[in-house]
């Protein structure tokens, strides 16, 4: 049953519209967003799809076809941050963020279903938030831009649901374009669409879901973030974005703490990797980004130390089987990796990774191609 039919069955009337918002993978640029640096995500073909109608009586009704349980019913004027720990905190948080910003959202009925794998580092939560934000923007004729919707969605996740994250995930879901990777400058939030037509080059980007669940809330994210802020403070800059790659060695020699040095080296070098990837993609030399992806993984593994054995195994097994490059992607400690491969080598590389997981006794990974898809949109 589609979301339109599901909506009618639940709420007894047709929805006023249906919207979709994708999950994302980050090609390169990890833990750089809160350092006001660069990230480069692309939208996945997997989407959260929501059927929505507006209401004028202050009632918010939420339902997910993917979650067991009844319709969640809330009042928009009683939404309180950090009080709802269920999935409904994400769409409810968007309503709260819109209302907190002064937008007159007076209620909604929403029913959604999503094909974005959850907890795999592919931003199923951002897809949920952005699809809600876009639907309400259209239904209430708020006239907000995509980047503005992304910021409100981030606010919903940070302040209402209580999950710390940068603005990359929501911006990717809201702003990506088909056949492109998005270059986001996290300082001024300016965006640029960089062509990423893999099939024209005989290439594929595989997403390998390690099936290890990440838990960003366990303090590791906050610890890395604090370490980066400490590094910036000791170097006398507002954010690590301001340390030029050419000055990295000198900057590192001024940092007494080995841990802070590693974090700084990761962030400054990953910003530089983003710039090199953009230059190569714009020159049409897509294959040459492979080794940069692998360098990025080594940096996340050895300097930032946010990888895990399963993600390291994806990268080593894929590269040994002829991949052009690979790296973990997202918050780390599990989740997914991306692997750049020749189209002709997809089966060989997939088999090699799957067999390596079996030999190590890990749960079988899930492998699928990341075809750069469109950002959030109205479907009907
Ligand atoms: P990620 O965003 O990496 O997938 P998160 O832990 O940030 O992982 O978000 C996953 C959470 O988002 C789920 O636990 C659930 O609360 C919510 N969510 C994602 N997809 C759905 C869905 N289809 N229906 C209801 N809730 C969902
Ligand atoms: Mg998330």
mmCIF file of C-alpha atoms in Angstrom, residues 42-343:
data_model
loop_
_atom_site.group_PDB
_atom_site.id
_atom_site.type_symbol
_atom_site.label_atom_id
_atom_site.label_comp_id
_atom_site.label_asym_id
_atom_site.label_seq_id
_atom_site.Cartn_x
_atom_site.Cartn_y
_atom_site.Cartn_z
ATOM 1 C CA UNK A 42 25.208 13.025 -2.577
ATOM 2 C CA UNK A 43 21.545 12.066 -2.309
ATOM 3 C CA UNK A 44 20.581 8.393 -2.473
ATOM 4 C CA UNK A 45 17.697 6.975 -4.493
ATOM 5 C CA UNK A 46 16.264 5.878 -1.124
ATOM 6 C CA UNK A 47 13.652 8.303 0.204
ATOM 7 C CA UNK A 48 11.245 9.056 2.998
ATOM 8 C CA UNK A 49 7.846 9.672 1.395
ATOM 9 C CA UNK A 50 5.135 11.508 3.328
ATOM 10 C CA UNK A 51 1.462 12.143 2.609
ATOM 11 C CA UNK A 52 0.420 15.273 4.467
ATOM 12 C CA UNK A 53 -2.572 17.568 5.006
ATOM 13 C CA UNK A 54 -2.757 20.744 7.028
ATOM 14 C CA UNK A 55 -5.015 21.201 10.041
ATOM 15 C CA UNK A 56 -6.265 24.368 11.648
ATOM 16 C CA UNK A 57 -7.105 23.054 15.133
ATOM 17 C CA UNK A 58 -3.603 22.782 16.633
ATOM 18 C CA UNK A 59 -3.507 18.980 16.376
ATOM 19 C CA UNK A 60 -0.514 17.123 14.935
ATOM 20 C CA UNK A 61 -1.074 13.487 13.984
ATOM 21 C CA UNK A 62 1.916 11.398 12.937
ATOM 22 C CA UNK A 63 2.183 7.848 11.666
ATOM 23 C CA UNK A 64 4.944 5.757 10.106
ATOM 24 C CA UNK A 65 4.161 2.675 8.067
ATOM 25 C CA UNK A 66 7.558 1.335 9.147
ATOM 26 C CA UNK A 67 6.962 1.490 12.914
ATOM 27 C CA UNK A 68 4.580 -0.737 14.845
ATOM 28 C CA UNK A 69 2.168 1.366 16.789
ATOM 29 C CA UNK A 70 -0.776 3.729 16.686
ATOM 30 C CA UNK A 71 -1.005 7.253 15.347
ATOM 31 C CA UNK A 72 0.932 9.666 17.586
ATOM 32 C CA UNK A 73 -1.274 12.618 18.461
ATOM 33 C CA UNK A 74 0.252 15.838 19.799
ATOM 34 C CA UNK A 75 -0.748 19.479 20.193
ATOM 35 C CA UNK A 76 1.465 21.947 18.347
ATOM 36 C CA UNK A 77 1.318 24.491 21.192
ATOM 37 C CA UNK A 78 2.454 21.872 23.728
ATOM 38 C CA UNK A 79 5.572 20.666 21.892
ATOM 39 C CA UNK A 80 8.501 20.701 24.320
ATOM 40 C CA UNK A 81 12.126 19.951 23.364
ATOM 41 C CA UNK A 82 13.632 16.696 24.645
ATOM 42 C CA UNK A 83 10.322 15.290 25.883
ATOM 43 C CA UNK A 84 9.677 12.834 23.067
ATOM 44 C CA UNK A 85 12.154 10.010 22.583
ATOM 45 C CA UNK A 86 10.286 8.120 19.853
ATOM 46 C CA UNK A 87 10.648 8.462 16.088
ATOM 47 C CA UNK A 88 7.882 11.115 16.212
ATOM 48 C CA UNK A 89 10.408 13.566 17.728
ATOM 49 C CA UNK A 90 11.860 14.136 14.251
ATOM 50 C CA UNK A 91 8.713 15.323 12.423
ATOM 51 C CA UNK A 92 7.304 16.924 15.594
ATOM 52 C CA UNK A 93 10.632 18.708 16.026
ATOM 53 C CA UNK A 94 10.247 20.250 12.593
ATOM 54 C CA UNK A 95 6.833 21.632 13.526
ATOM 55 C CA UNK A 96 8.358 22.967 16.754
ATOM 56 C CA UNK A 97 11.315 24.540 14.901
ATOM 57 C CA UNK A 98 9.014 26.198 12.356
ATOM 58 C CA UNK A 99 6.736 27.564 15.076
ATOM 59 C CA UNK A 100 9.708 28.712 17.177
ATOM 60 C CA UNK A 101 10.909 30.672 14.143
ATOM 61 C CA UNK A 102 7.524 32.389 13.997
ATOM 62 C CA UNK A 103 5.866 30.415 11.218
ATOM 63 C CA UNK A 104 2.138 29.902 11.791
ATOM 64 C CA UNK A 105 1.910 26.105 11.516
ATOM 65 C CA UNK A 106 -1.439 25.175 13.071
ATOM 66 C CA UNK A 107 -1.308 21.379 12.775
ATOM 67 C CA UNK A 108 -1.018 18.553 10.281
ATOM 68 C CA UNK A 109 -1.870 14.956 9.541
ATOM 69 C CA UNK A 110 1.140 13.012 8.299
ATOM 70 C CA UNK A 111 1.696 9.430 7.242
ATOM 71 C CA UNK A 112 5.087 8.331 5.955
ATOM 72 C CA UNK A 113 7.102 5.385 4.750
ATOM 73 C CA UNK A 114 10.822 5.300 4.070
ATOM 74 C CA UNK A 115 13.247 3.168 2.081
ATOM 75 C CA UNK A 116 16.292 4.788 3.730
ATOM 76 C CA UNK A 117 17.980 2.143 5.926
ATOM 77 C CA UNK A 118 17.878 3.349 9.537
ATOM 78 C CA UNK A 119 20.929 3.679 11.735
ATOM 79 C CA UNK A 120 23.272 2.874 8.831
ATOM 80 C CA UNK A 121 24.780 6.354 8.679
ATOM 81 C CA UNK A 122 22.644 7.197 5.647
ATOM 82 C CA UNK A 123 20.580 9.892 7.382
ATOM 83 C CA UNK A 124 17.154 8.325 7.596
ATOM 84 C CA UNK A 125 16.475 10.886 10.331
ATOM 85 C CA UNK A 126 17.306 13.856 8.094
ATOM 86 C CA UNK A 127 15.094 12.409 5.349
ATOM 87 C CA UNK A 128 12.218 12.330 7.834
ATOM 88 C CA UNK A 129 12.818 15.909 8.943
ATOM 89 C CA UNK A 130 13.296 17.339 5.470
ATOM 90 C CA UNK A 131 10.242 15.654 3.980
ATOM 91 C CA UNK A 132 8.178 17.113 6.838
ATOM 92 C CA UNK A 133 9.723 20.568 6.443
ATOM 93 C CA UNK A 134 9.168 20.673 2.681
ATOM 94 C CA UNK A 135 5.559 19.490 2.988
ATOM 95 C CA UNK A 136 4.743 22.125 5.605
ATOM 96 C CA UNK A 137 6.583 24.810 3.619
ATOM 97 C CA UNK A 138 4.346 24.043 0.630
ATOM 98 C CA UNK A 139 1.084 23.521 2.524
ATOM 99 C CA UNK A 140 1.494 26.670 4.614
ATOM 100 C CA UNK A 141 3.066 28.646 1.756
ATOM 101 C CA UNK A 142 5.950 29.695 4.011
ATOM 102 C CA UNK A 143 8.254 30.551 1.108
ATOM 103 C CA UNK A 144 11.379 29.220 2.838
ATOM 104 C CA UNK A 145 14.398 28.294 0.720
ATOM 105 C CA UNK A 146 15.930 24.817 0.695
ATOM 106 C CA UNK A 147 18.915 25.867 2.822
ATOM 107 C CA UNK A 148 16.541 27.545 5.294
ATOM 108 C CA UNK A 149 14.472 24.364 5.534
ATOM 109 C CA UNK A 150 17.670 22.382 6.116
ATOM 110 C CA UNK A 151 18.666 24.651 9.010
ATOM 111 C CA UNK A 152 15.232 24.312 10.615
ATOM 112 C CA UNK A 153 15.408 20.533 10.200
ATOM 113 C CA UNK A 154 18.837 20.517 11.852
ATOM 114 C CA UNK A 155 17.397 22.563 14.696
ATOM 115 C CA UNK A 156 14.655 19.950 15.091
ATOM 116 C CA UNK A 157 17.258 17.182 15.385
ATOM 117 C CA UNK A 158 19.682 19.087 17.665
ATOM 118 C CA UNK A 159 17.349 20.954 19.963
ATOM 119 C CA UNK A 160 14.084 18.997 19.912
ATOM 120 C CA UNK A 161 15.205 15.391 19.447
ATOM 121 C CA UNK A 162 18.471 16.127 21.290
ATOM 122 C CA UNK A 163 20.789 14.542 18.731
ATOM 123 C CA UNK A 164 23.934 16.547 17.937
ATOM 124 C CA UNK A 165 24.783 16.796 14.221
ATOM 125 C CA UNK A 166 26.071 19.350 11.741
ATOM 126 C CA UNK A 167 23.928 20.738 8.941
ATOM 127 C CA UNK A 168 25.285 18.444 6.218
ATOM 128 C CA UNK A 169 22.651 15.711 6.394
ATOM 129 C CA UNK A 170 19.650 18.001 6.130
ATOM 130 C CA UNK A 171 21.286 20.178 3.473
ATOM 131 C CA UNK A 172 22.071 17.121 1.370
ATOM 132 C CA UNK A 173 18.515 15.837 1.625
ATOM 133 C CA UNK A 174 17.060 19.267 0.824
ATOM 134 C CA UNK A 175 19.483 20.552 -1.817
ATOM 135 C CA UNK A 176 21.157 17.729 -3.780
ATOM 136 C CA UNK A 177 20.662 17.476 -7.537
ATOM 137 C CA UNK A 178 20.483 14.337 -9.649
ATOM 138 C CA UNK A 179 23.816 13.334 -11.204
ATOM 139 C CA UNK A 180 25.727 15.673 -8.899
ATOM 140 C CA UNK A 181 27.545 15.727 -5.619
ATOM 141 C CA UNK A 182 26.929 18.745 -3.413
ATOM 142 C CA UNK A 183 29.822 20.902 -2.286
ATOM 143 C CA UNK A 184 28.718 22.568 0.926
ATOM 144 C CA UNK A 185 30.822 25.238 2.583
ATOM 145 C CA UNK A 186 29.814 24.909 6.224
ATOM 146 C CA UNK A 187 31.005 28.431 7.021
ATOM 147 C CA UNK A 188 28.578 30.436 4.915
ATOM 148 C CA UNK A 189 26.377 27.469 3.905
ATOM 149 C CA UNK A 190 26.929 28.246 0.238
ATOM 150 C CA UNK A 191 26.401 25.270 -2.035
ATOM 151 C CA UNK A 192 27.684 24.215 -5.416
ATOM 152 C CA UNK A 193 26.538 21.281 -7.564
ATOM 153 C CA UNK A 194 29.554 19.346 -8.865
ATOM 154 C CA UNK A 195 28.926 16.927 -11.781
ATOM 155 C CA UNK A 196 29.241 13.298 -10.672
ATOM 156 C CA UNK A 197 28.047 11.221 -13.605
ATOM 157 C CA UNK A 198 29.539 7.879 -12.683
ATOM 158 C CA UNK A 199 27.939 5.723 -15.373
ATOM 159 C CA UNK A 200 29.263 7.988 -18.148
ATOM 160 C CA UNK A 201 32.742 7.121 -16.855
ATOM 161 C CA UNK A 202 32.035 3.389 -16.516
ATOM 162 C CA UNK A 203 32.156 3.642 -12.724
ATOM 163 C CA UNK A 204 29.971 2.860 -9.747
ATOM 164 C CA UNK A 205 29.989 4.091 -6.177
ATOM 165 C CA UNK A 206 28.942 1.256 -3.894
ATOM 166 C CA UNK A 207 27.512 1.803 -0.449
ATOM 167 C CA UNK A 208 28.430 -1.003 1.931
ATOM 168 C CA UNK A 209 26.304 -1.033 5.066
ATOM 169 C CA UNK A 210 28.501 -2.777 7.642
ATOM 170 C CA UNK A 211 25.368 -3.640 9.688
ATOM 171 C CA UNK A 212 27.162 -2.328 12.758
ATOM 172 C CA UNK A 213 24.895 0.204 14.440
ATOM 173 C CA UNK A 214 26.473 3.526 15.195
ATOM 174 C CA UNK A 215 25.577 5.385 18.359
ATOM 175 C CA UNK A 216 26.705 8.991 18.040
ATOM 176 C CA UNK A 217 25.166 9.788 21.396
ATOM 177 C CA UNK A 218 27.756 7.758 23.283
ATOM 178 C CA UNK A 219 30.044 10.724 23.777
ATOM 179 C CA UNK A 220 32.628 10.035 21.061
ATOM 180 C CA UNK A 221 31.202 12.693 18.761
ATOM 181 C CA UNK A 222 31.183 15.289 21.536
ATOM 182 C CA UNK A 223 34.727 14.299 22.499
ATOM 183 C CA UNK A 224 36.041 14.763 18.928
ATOM 184 C CA UNK A 225 34.178 18.018 18.659
ATOM 185 C CA UNK A 226 35.636 19.345 21.916
ATOM 186 C CA UNK A 227 39.117 18.236 20.798
ATOM 187 C CA UNK A 228 38.760 20.162 17.539
ATOM 188 C CA UNK A 229 37.585 23.266 19.405
ATOM 189 C CA UNK A 230 40.560 22.921 21.732
ATOM 190 C CA UNK A 231 42.881 22.715 18.708
ATOM 191 C CA UNK A 232 41.374 25.838 17.168
ATOM 192 C CA UNK A 233 41.718 27.691 20.472
ATOM 193 C CA UNK A 234 45.363 26.712 20.872
ATOM 194 C CA UNK A 235 46.087 27.794 17.291
ATOM 195 C CA UNK A 236 44.304 31.108 17.778
ATOM 196 C CA UNK A 237 41.688 30.610 15.047
ATOM 197 C CA UNK A 238 37.920 30.605 15.395
ATOM 198 C CA UNK A 239 37.566 27.257 13.588
ATOM 199 C CA UNK A 240 39.974 24.700 12.107
ATOM 200 C CA UNK A 241 38.751 25.785 8.694
ATOM 201 C CA UNK A 242 41.096 28.735 9.105
ATOM 202 C CA UNK A 243 44.236 26.585 9.216
ATOM 203 C CA UNK A 244 45.574 26.407 5.649
ATOM 204 C CA UNK A 245 46.773 22.999 4.486
ATOM 205 C CA UNK A 246 50.122 24.550 3.534
ATOM 206 C CA UNK A 247 50.547 25.651 7.167
ATOM 207 C CA UNK A 248 49.526 22.324 8.686
ATOM 208 C CA UNK A 249 52.985 21.090 9.698
ATOM 209 C CA UNK A 250 53.808 24.353 11.441
ATOM 210 C CA UNK A 251 50.422 24.346 13.185
ATOM 211 C CA UNK A 252 50.905 20.776 14.410
ATOM 212 C CA UNK A 253 54.290 21.639 15.883
ATOM 213 C CA UNK A 254 52.578 24.232 18.098
ATOM 214 C CA UNK A 255 50.142 21.714 19.605
ATOM 215 C CA UNK A 256 51.446 19.979 22.736
ATOM 216 C CA UNK A 257 48.686 17.369 22.994
ATOM 217 C CA UNK A 258 49.062 14.307 20.759
ATOM 218 C CA UNK A 259 45.301 13.680 20.616
ATOM 219 C CA UNK A 260 44.472 17.260 19.603
ATOM 220 C CA UNK A 261 47.257 17.098 16.997
ATOM 221 C CA UNK A 262 45.674 14.040 15.414
ATOM 222 C CA UNK A 263 42.226 15.646 15.280
ATOM 223 C CA UNK A 264 43.606 18.828 13.734
ATOM 224 C CA UNK A 265 45.576 16.850 11.149
ATOM 225 C CA UNK A 266 42.442 14.949 10.166
ATOM 226 C CA UNK A 267 40.218 18.006 9.784
ATOM 227 C CA UNK A 268 42.698 20.181 7.895
ATOM 228 C CA UNK A 269 43.747 17.347 5.576
ATOM 229 C CA UNK A 270 40.138 16.283 4.912
ATOM 230 C CA UNK A 271 39.197 19.834 3.917
ATOM 231 C CA UNK A 272 42.132 19.672 1.524
ATOM 232 C CA UNK A 273 40.957 16.311 0.185
ATOM 233 C CA UNK A 274 37.551 17.828 -0.573
ATOM 234 C CA UNK A 275 39.217 20.575 -2.598
ATOM 235 C CA UNK A 276 41.294 18.039 -4.525
ATOM 236 C CA UNK A 277 38.239 15.878 -5.250
ATOM 237 C CA UNK A 278 36.326 18.893 -6.577
ATOM 238 C CA UNK A 279 39.214 19.851 -8.854
ATOM 239 C CA UNK A 280 39.431 16.302 -10.231
ATOM 240 C CA UNK A 281 35.681 15.975 -10.774
ATOM 241 C CA UNK A 282 35.542 19.322 -12.535
ATOM 242 C CA UNK A 283 38.425 18.182 -14.750
ATOM 243 C CA UNK A 284 36.484 14.974 -15.532
ATOM 244 C CA UNK A 285 39.121 12.752 -13.917
ATOM 245 C CA UNK A 286 36.762 10.735 -11.726
ATOM 246 C CA UNK A 287 39.018 7.670 -11.361
ATOM 247 C CA UNK A 288 41.730 9.775 -9.729
ATOM 248 C CA UNK A 289 39.572 10.471 -6.676
ATOM 249 C CA UNK A 290 39.868 6.797 -5.608
ATOM 250 C CA UNK A 291 43.183 7.068 -3.727
ATOM 251 C CA UNK A 292 41.981 10.283 -2.061
ATOM 252 C CA UNK A 293 38.992 8.415 -0.659
ATOM 253 C CA UNK A 294 41.313 5.753 0.753
ATOM 254 C CA UNK A 295 43.619 8.415 2.240
ATOM 255 C CA UNK A 296 40.526 9.888 3.886
ATOM 256 C CA UNK A 297 39.740 6.520 5.432
ATOM 257 C CA UNK A 298 43.255 6.139 6.825
ATOM 258 C CA UNK A 299 42.914 9.596 8.380
ATOM 259 C CA UNK A 300 39.577 8.690 10.007
ATOM 260 C CA UNK A 301 40.997 5.368 11.209
ATOM 261 C CA UNK A 302 44.363 6.513 12.546
ATOM 262 C CA UNK A 303 43.979 10.209 13.360
ATOM 263 C CA UNK A 304 40.341 10.761 14.290
ATOM 264 C CA UNK A 305 39.961 7.103 15.379
ATOM 265 C CA UNK A 306 36.289 6.725 14.586
ATOM 266 C CA UNK A 307 36.420 3.614 12.400
ATOM 267 C CA UNK A 308 35.783 0.027 13.513
ATOM 268 C CA UNK A 309 37.100 -3.387 12.383
ATOM 269 C CA UNK A 310 34.161 -3.997 10.042
ATOM 270 C CA UNK A 311 34.605 -0.670 8.204
ATOM 271 C CA UNK A 312 38.365 -1.206 7.975
ATOM 272 C CA UNK A 313 37.659 -4.618 6.475
ATOM 273 C CA UNK A 314 35.340 -3.168 3.812
ATOM 274 C CA UNK A 315 38.087 -0.792 2.738
ATOM 275 C CA UNK A 316 40.950 -3.309 2.764
ATOM 276 C CA UNK A 317 38.967 -6.112 1.102
ATOM 277 C CA UNK A 318 37.510 -3.804 -1.565
ATOM 278 C CA UNK A 319 40.864 -2.254 -2.413
ATOM 279 C CA UNK A 320 42.589 -5.658 -2.495
ATOM 280 C CA UNK A 321 39.912 -6.831 -4.960
ATOM 281 C CA UNK A 322 40.589 -3.959 -7.360
ATOM 282 C CA UNK A 323 38.426 -1.077 -6.142
ATOM 283 C CA UNK A 324 39.750 2.387 -7.063
ATOM 284 C CA UNK A 325 39.353 3.574 -3.467
ATOM 285 C CA UNK A 326 37.121 3.320 -0.429
ATOM 286 C CA UNK A 327 36.373 5.008 2.871
ATOM 287 C CA UNK A 328 34.026 4.840 5.806
ATOM 288 C CA UNK A 329 31.384 7.547 5.653
ATOM 289 C CA UNK A 330 29.292 9.308 8.275
ATOM 290 C CA UNK A 331 29.717 9.483 12.018
ATOM 291 C CA UNK A 332 31.758 6.296 12.343
ATOM 292 C CA UNK A 333 31.892 3.356 14.785
ATOM 293 C CA UNK A 334 29.748 1.431 12.296
ATOM 294 C CA UNK A 335 27.355 2.504 9.606
ATOM 295 C CA UNK A 336 28.454 2.491 5.986
ATOM 296 C CA UNK A 337 31.442 2.784 3.689
ATOM 297 C CA UNK A 338 31.627 4.000 0.088
ATOM 298 C CA UNK A 339 33.640 2.139 -2.534
ATOM 299 C CA UNK A 340 34.536 3.511 -5.974
ATOM 300 C CA UNK A 341 34.771 0.717 -8.548
ATOM 301 C CA UNK A 342 34.935 0.128 -12.275
ATOM 302 C CA UNK A 343 31.443 -1.029 -13.357
#
